[in-house]
mmCIF file of C-alpha atoms in Angstrom:
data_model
loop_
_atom_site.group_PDB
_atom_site.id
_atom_site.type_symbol
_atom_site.label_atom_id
_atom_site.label_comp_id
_atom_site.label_asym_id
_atom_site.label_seq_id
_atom_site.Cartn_x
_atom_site.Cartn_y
_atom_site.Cartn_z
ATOM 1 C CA UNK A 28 -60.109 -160.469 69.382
ATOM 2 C CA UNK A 29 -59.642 -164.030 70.326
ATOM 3 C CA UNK A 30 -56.018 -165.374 70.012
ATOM 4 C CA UNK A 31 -57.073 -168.095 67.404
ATOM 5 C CA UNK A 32 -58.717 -165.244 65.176
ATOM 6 C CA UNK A 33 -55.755 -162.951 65.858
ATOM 7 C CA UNK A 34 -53.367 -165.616 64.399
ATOM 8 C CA UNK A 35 -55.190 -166.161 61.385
ATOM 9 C CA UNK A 36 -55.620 -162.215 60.978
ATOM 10 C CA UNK A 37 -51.699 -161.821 60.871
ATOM 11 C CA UNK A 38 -51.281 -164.975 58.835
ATOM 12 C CA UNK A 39 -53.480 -163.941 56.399
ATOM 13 C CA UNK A 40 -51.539 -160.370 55.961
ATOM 14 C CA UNK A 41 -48.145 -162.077 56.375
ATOM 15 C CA UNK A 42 -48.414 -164.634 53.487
ATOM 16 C CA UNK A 43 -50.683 -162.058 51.220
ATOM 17 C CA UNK A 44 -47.597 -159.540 51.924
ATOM 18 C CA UNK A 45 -44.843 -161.416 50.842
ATOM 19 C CA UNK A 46 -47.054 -163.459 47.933
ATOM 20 C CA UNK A 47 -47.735 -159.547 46.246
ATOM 21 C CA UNK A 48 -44.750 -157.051 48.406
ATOM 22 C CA UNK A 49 -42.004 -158.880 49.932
ATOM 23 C CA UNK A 50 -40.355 -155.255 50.860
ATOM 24 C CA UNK A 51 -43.708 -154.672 52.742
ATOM 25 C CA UNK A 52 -42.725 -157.347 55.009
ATOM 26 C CA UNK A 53 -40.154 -154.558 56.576
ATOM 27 C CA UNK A 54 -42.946 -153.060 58.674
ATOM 28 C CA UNK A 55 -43.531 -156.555 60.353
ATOM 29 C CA UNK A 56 -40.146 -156.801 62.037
ATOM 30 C CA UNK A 57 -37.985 -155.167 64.016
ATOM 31 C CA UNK A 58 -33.610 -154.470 64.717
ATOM 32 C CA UNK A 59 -33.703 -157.618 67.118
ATOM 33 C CA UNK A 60 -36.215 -160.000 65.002
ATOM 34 C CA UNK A 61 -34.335 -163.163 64.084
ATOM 35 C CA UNK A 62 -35.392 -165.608 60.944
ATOM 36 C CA UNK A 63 -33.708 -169.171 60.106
ATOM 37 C CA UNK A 64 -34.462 -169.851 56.798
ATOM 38 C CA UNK A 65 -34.245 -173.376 55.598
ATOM 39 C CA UNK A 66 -30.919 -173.268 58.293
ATOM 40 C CA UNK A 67 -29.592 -170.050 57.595
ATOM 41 C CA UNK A 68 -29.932 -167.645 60.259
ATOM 42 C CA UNK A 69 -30.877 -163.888 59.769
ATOM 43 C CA UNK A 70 -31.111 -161.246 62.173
ATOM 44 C CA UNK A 71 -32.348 -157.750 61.555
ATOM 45 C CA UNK A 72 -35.668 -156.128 59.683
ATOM 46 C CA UNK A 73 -33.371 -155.152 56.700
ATOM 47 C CA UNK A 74 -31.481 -158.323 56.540
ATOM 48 C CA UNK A 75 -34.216 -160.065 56.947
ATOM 49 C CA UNK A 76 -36.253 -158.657 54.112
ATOM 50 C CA UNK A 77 -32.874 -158.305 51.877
ATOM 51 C CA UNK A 78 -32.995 -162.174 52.221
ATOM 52 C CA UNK A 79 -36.750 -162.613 51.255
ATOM 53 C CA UNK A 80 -36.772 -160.279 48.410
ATOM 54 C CA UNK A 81 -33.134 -161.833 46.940
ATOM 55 C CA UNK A 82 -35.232 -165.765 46.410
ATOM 56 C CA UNK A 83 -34.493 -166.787 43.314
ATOM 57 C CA UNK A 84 -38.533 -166.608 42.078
ATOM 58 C CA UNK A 85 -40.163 -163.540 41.345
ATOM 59 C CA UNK A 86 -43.835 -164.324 42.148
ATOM 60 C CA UNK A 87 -45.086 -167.030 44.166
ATOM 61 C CA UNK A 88 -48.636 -167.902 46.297
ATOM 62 C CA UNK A 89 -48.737 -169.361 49.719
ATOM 63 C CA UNK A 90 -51.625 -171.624 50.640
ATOM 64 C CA UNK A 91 -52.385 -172.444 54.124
ATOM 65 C CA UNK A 92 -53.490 -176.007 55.709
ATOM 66 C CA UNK A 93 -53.031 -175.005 59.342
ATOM 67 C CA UNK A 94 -52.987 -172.239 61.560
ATOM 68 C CA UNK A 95 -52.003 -172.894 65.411
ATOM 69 C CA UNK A 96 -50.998 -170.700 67.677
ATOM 70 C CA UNK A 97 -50.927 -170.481 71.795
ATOM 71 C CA UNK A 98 -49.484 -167.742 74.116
ATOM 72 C CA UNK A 99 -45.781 -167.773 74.467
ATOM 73 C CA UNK A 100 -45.897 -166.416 78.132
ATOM 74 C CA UNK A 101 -43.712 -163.417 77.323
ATOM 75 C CA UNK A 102 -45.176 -160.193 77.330
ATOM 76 C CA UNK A 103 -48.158 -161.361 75.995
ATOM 77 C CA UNK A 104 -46.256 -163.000 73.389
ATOM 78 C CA UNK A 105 -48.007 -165.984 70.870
ATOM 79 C CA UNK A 106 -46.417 -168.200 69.054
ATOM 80 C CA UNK A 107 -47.832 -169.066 65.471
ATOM 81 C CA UNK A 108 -47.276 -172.462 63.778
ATOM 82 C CA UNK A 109 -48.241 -172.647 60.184
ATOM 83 C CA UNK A 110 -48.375 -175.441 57.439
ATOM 84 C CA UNK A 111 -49.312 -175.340 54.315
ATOM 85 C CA UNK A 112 -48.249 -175.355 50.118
ATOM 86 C CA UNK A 113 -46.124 -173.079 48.569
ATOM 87 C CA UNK A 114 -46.324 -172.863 44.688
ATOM 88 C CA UNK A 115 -43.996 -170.632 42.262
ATOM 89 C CA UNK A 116 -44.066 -169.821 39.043
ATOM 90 C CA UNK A 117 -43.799 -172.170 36.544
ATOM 91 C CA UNK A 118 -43.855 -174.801 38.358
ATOM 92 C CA UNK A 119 -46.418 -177.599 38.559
ATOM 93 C CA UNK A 120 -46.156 -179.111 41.997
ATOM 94 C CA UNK A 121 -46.056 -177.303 44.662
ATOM 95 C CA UNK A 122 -43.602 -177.340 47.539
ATOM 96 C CA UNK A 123 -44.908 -178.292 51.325
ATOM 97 C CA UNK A 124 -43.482 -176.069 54.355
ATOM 98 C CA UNK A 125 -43.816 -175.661 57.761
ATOM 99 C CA UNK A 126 -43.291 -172.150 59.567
ATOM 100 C CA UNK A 127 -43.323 -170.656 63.186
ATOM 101 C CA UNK A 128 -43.395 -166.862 64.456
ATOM 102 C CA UNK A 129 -43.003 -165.865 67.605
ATOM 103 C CA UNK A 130 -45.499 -162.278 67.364
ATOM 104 C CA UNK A 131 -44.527 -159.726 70.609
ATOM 105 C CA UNK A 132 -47.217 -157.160 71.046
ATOM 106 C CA UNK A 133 -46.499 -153.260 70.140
ATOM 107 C CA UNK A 134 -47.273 -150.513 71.645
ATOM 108 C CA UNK A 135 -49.588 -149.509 68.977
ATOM 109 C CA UNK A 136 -51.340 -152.240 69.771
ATOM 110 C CA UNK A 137 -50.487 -154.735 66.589
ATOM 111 C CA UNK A 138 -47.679 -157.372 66.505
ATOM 112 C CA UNK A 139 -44.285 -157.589 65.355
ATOM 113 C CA UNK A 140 -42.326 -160.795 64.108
ATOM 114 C CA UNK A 141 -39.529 -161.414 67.120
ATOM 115 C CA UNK A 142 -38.503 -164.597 65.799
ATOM 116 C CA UNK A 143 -39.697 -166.639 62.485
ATOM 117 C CA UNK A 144 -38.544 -170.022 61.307
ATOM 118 C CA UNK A 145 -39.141 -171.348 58.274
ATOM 119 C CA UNK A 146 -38.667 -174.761 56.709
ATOM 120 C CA UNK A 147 -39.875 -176.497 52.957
ATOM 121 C CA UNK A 148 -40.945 -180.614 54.218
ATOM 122 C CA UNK A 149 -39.465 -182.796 51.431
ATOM 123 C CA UNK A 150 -41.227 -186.012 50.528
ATOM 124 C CA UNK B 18 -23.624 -175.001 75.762
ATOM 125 C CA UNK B 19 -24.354 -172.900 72.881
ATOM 126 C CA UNK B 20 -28.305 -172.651 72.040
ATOM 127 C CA UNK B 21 -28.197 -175.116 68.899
ATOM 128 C CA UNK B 22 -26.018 -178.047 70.757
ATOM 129 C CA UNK B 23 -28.609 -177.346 74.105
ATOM 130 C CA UNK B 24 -31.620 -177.739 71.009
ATOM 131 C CA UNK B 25 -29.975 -180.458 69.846
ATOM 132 C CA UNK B 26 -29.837 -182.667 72.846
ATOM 133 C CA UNK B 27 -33.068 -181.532 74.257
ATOM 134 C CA UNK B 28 -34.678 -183.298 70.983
ATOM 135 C CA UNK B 29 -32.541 -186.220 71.261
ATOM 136 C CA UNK B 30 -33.685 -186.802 74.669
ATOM 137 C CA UNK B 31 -37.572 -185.692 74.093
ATOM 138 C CA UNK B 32 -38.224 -188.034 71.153
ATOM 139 C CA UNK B 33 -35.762 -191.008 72.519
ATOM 140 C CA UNK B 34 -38.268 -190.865 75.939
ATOM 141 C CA UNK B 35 -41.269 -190.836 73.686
ATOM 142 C CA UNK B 36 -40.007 -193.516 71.601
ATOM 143 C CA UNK B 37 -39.347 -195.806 74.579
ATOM 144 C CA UNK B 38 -41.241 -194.361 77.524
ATOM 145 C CA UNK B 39 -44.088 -192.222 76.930
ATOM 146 C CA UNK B 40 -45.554 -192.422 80.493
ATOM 147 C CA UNK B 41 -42.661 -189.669 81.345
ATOM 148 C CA UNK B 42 -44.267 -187.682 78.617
ATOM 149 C CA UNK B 43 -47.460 -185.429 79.497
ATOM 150 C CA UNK B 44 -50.563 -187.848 80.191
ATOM 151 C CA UNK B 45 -52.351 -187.303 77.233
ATOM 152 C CA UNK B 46 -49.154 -188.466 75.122
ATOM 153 C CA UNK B 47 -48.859 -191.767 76.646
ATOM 154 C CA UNK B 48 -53.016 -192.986 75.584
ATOM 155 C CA UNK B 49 -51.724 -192.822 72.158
ATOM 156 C CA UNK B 50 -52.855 -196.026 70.766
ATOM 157 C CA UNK B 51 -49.489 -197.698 68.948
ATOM 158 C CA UNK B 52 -47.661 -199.699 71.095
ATOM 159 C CA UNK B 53 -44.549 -198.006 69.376
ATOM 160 C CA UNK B 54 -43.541 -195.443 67.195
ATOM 161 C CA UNK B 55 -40.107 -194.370 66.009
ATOM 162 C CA UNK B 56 -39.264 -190.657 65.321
ATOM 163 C CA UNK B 57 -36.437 -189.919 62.658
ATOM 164 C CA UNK B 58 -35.386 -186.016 62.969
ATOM 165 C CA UNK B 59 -34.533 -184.123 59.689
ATOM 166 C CA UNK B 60 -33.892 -180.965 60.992
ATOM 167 C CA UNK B 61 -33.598 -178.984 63.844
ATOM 168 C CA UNK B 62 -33.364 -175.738 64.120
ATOM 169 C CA UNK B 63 -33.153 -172.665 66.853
ATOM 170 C CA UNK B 64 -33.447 -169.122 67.785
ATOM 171 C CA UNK B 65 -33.148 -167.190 71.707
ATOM 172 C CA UNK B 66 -36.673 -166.187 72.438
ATOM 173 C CA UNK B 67 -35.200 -162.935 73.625
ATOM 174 C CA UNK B 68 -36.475 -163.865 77.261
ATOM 175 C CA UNK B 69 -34.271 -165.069 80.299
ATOM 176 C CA UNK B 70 -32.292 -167.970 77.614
ATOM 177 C CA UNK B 71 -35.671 -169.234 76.460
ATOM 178 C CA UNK B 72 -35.052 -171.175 73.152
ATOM 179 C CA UNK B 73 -37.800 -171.845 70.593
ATOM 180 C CA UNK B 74 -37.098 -174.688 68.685
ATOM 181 C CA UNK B 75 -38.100 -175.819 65.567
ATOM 182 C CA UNK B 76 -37.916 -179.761 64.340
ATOM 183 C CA UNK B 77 -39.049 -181.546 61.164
ATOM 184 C CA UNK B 78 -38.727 -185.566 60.552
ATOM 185 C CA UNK B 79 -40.440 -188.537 59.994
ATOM 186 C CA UNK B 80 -42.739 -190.801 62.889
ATOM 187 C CA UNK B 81 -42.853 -194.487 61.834
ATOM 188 C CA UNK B 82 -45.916 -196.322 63.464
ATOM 189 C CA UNK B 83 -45.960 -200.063 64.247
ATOM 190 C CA UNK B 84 -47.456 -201.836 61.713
ATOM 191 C CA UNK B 85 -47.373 -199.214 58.760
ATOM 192 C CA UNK B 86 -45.335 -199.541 55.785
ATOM 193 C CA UNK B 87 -44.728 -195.747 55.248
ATOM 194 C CA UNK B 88 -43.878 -193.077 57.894
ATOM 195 C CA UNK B 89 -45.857 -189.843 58.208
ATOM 196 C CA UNK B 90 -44.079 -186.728 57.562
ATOM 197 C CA UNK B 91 -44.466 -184.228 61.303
ATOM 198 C CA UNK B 92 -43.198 -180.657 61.764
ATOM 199 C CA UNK B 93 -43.140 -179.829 65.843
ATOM 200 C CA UNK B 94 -41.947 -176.782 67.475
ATOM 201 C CA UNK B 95 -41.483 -176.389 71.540
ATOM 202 C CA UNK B 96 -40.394 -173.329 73.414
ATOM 203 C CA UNK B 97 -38.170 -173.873 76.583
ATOM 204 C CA UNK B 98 -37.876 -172.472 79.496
ATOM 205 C CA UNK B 99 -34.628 -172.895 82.184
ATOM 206 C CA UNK B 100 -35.102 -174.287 84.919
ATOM 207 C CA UNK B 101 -33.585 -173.092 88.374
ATOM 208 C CA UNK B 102 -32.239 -176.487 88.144
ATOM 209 C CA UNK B 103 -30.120 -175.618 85.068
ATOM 210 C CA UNK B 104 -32.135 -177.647 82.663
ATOM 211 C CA UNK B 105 -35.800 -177.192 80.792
ATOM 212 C CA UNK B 106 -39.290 -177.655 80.742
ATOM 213 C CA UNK B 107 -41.656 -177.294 78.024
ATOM 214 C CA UNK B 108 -43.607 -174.456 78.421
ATOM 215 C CA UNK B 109 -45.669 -174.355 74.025
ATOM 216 C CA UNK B 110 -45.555 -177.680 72.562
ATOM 217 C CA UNK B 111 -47.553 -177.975 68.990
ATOM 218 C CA UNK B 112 -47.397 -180.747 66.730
ATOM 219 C CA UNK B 113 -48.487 -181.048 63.347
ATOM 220 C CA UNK B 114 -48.479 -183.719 60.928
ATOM 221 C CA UNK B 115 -47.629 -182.815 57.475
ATOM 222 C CA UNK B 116 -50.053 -184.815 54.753
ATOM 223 C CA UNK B 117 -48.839 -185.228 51.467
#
């Protein structure tokens, strides 16, 4: 699979995940993955998805504007960058962000999450 | 130098030589049209890329273009690499803008 379609593949899963089972994120990262979300740094599969599932909104939908991603040079690493609209419930307008993984190849030949940063882009 | 300080400065220098100097930039960089462009950060943010003190960093802010009123929201993320020299280069650069 080419590494553009590969991207979208896992950012389609990722964002479908957490919009409909934010505990099924566990699976996509591992004792050393690190997230910074919004500044707060998070290291650890089970912190990491403790922090997800604790937002204060119960349901929300991701939609996507961009998908880039290029190889990181480490261990056939690639690095995802992702913008696009996040809307919760009840409420009308929805909230730009941007986002970046850093996907490291396992051996069962899918990817794991090594480090994710996420950020909402206020007007 | 801890990892956010090292992101840090490695921003401030990166969009101060693109503001004044873009020629020291990659070559496609400095045929941007504008004869100047200011970038304002808003955040910055960083995490080890688990490989030899690699740092992937993350930066969101605002590019104001000469001659336009209103400055264009851009998210950016690079991932560095140490030099044997003790500094880094730019290995992933990708830059997006972020329309309202």
């Amino acid at each position: 699979m080419d590494p553009d379609a590969l991207a979208k593949a896992f950012v389609e899963h990722y964002y479908s995940t957490f919009d409909t089972n934010r505990n099924g994120l566990a699976n996509l990262y591992q004792e050393g993955s690190m997230l910074t979300f919004e500044g707060q740094k998070i290291q650890g599969a089970s912190n990491i998805v403790a922090k997800l599932t604790s937002l204060p909104f119960q349901q929300c939908h991701h939609s996507i504007s961009t998908v880039d991603c290029q190889p990181s040079g480490v261990n056939a690493g690639m690095l995802v960058f992702v913008s696009g609209n996040l809307q919760l419930a009840g409420e009308q307008h929805t909230l730009k962000f941007s986002q970046m993984f850093h996907l490291i190849p396992t051996p069962q030949g899918s990817y794991y999450v090594l480090n994710d940063i996420f950020r909402l882009n206020y007007a | 130098m801890d990892p956010d300080a090292s992101a840090k400065a490695f921003v401030e220098q990166y969009y101060s030589t693109f503001d004044t100097n873009r020629n020291n930039l990659p070559c496609s960089l400095s045929r941007l049209r504008r004869s100047w462009c200011q970038h304002s950060i808003t955040t910055v943010d960083s995490q080890p890329s688990a490989v030899n003190s690699a740092m992937l960093v993350f930066v969101s802010g605002n590019l104001q273009l000469a001659g336009e009123q209103h400055s264009l929201k851009f998210s950016q993320m690079f991932h560095l690499i140490p030099t044997p020299q003790g500094s880094y280069y730019v290995l992933n650069d990708i830059f997006r803008l972020n329309y309202a």
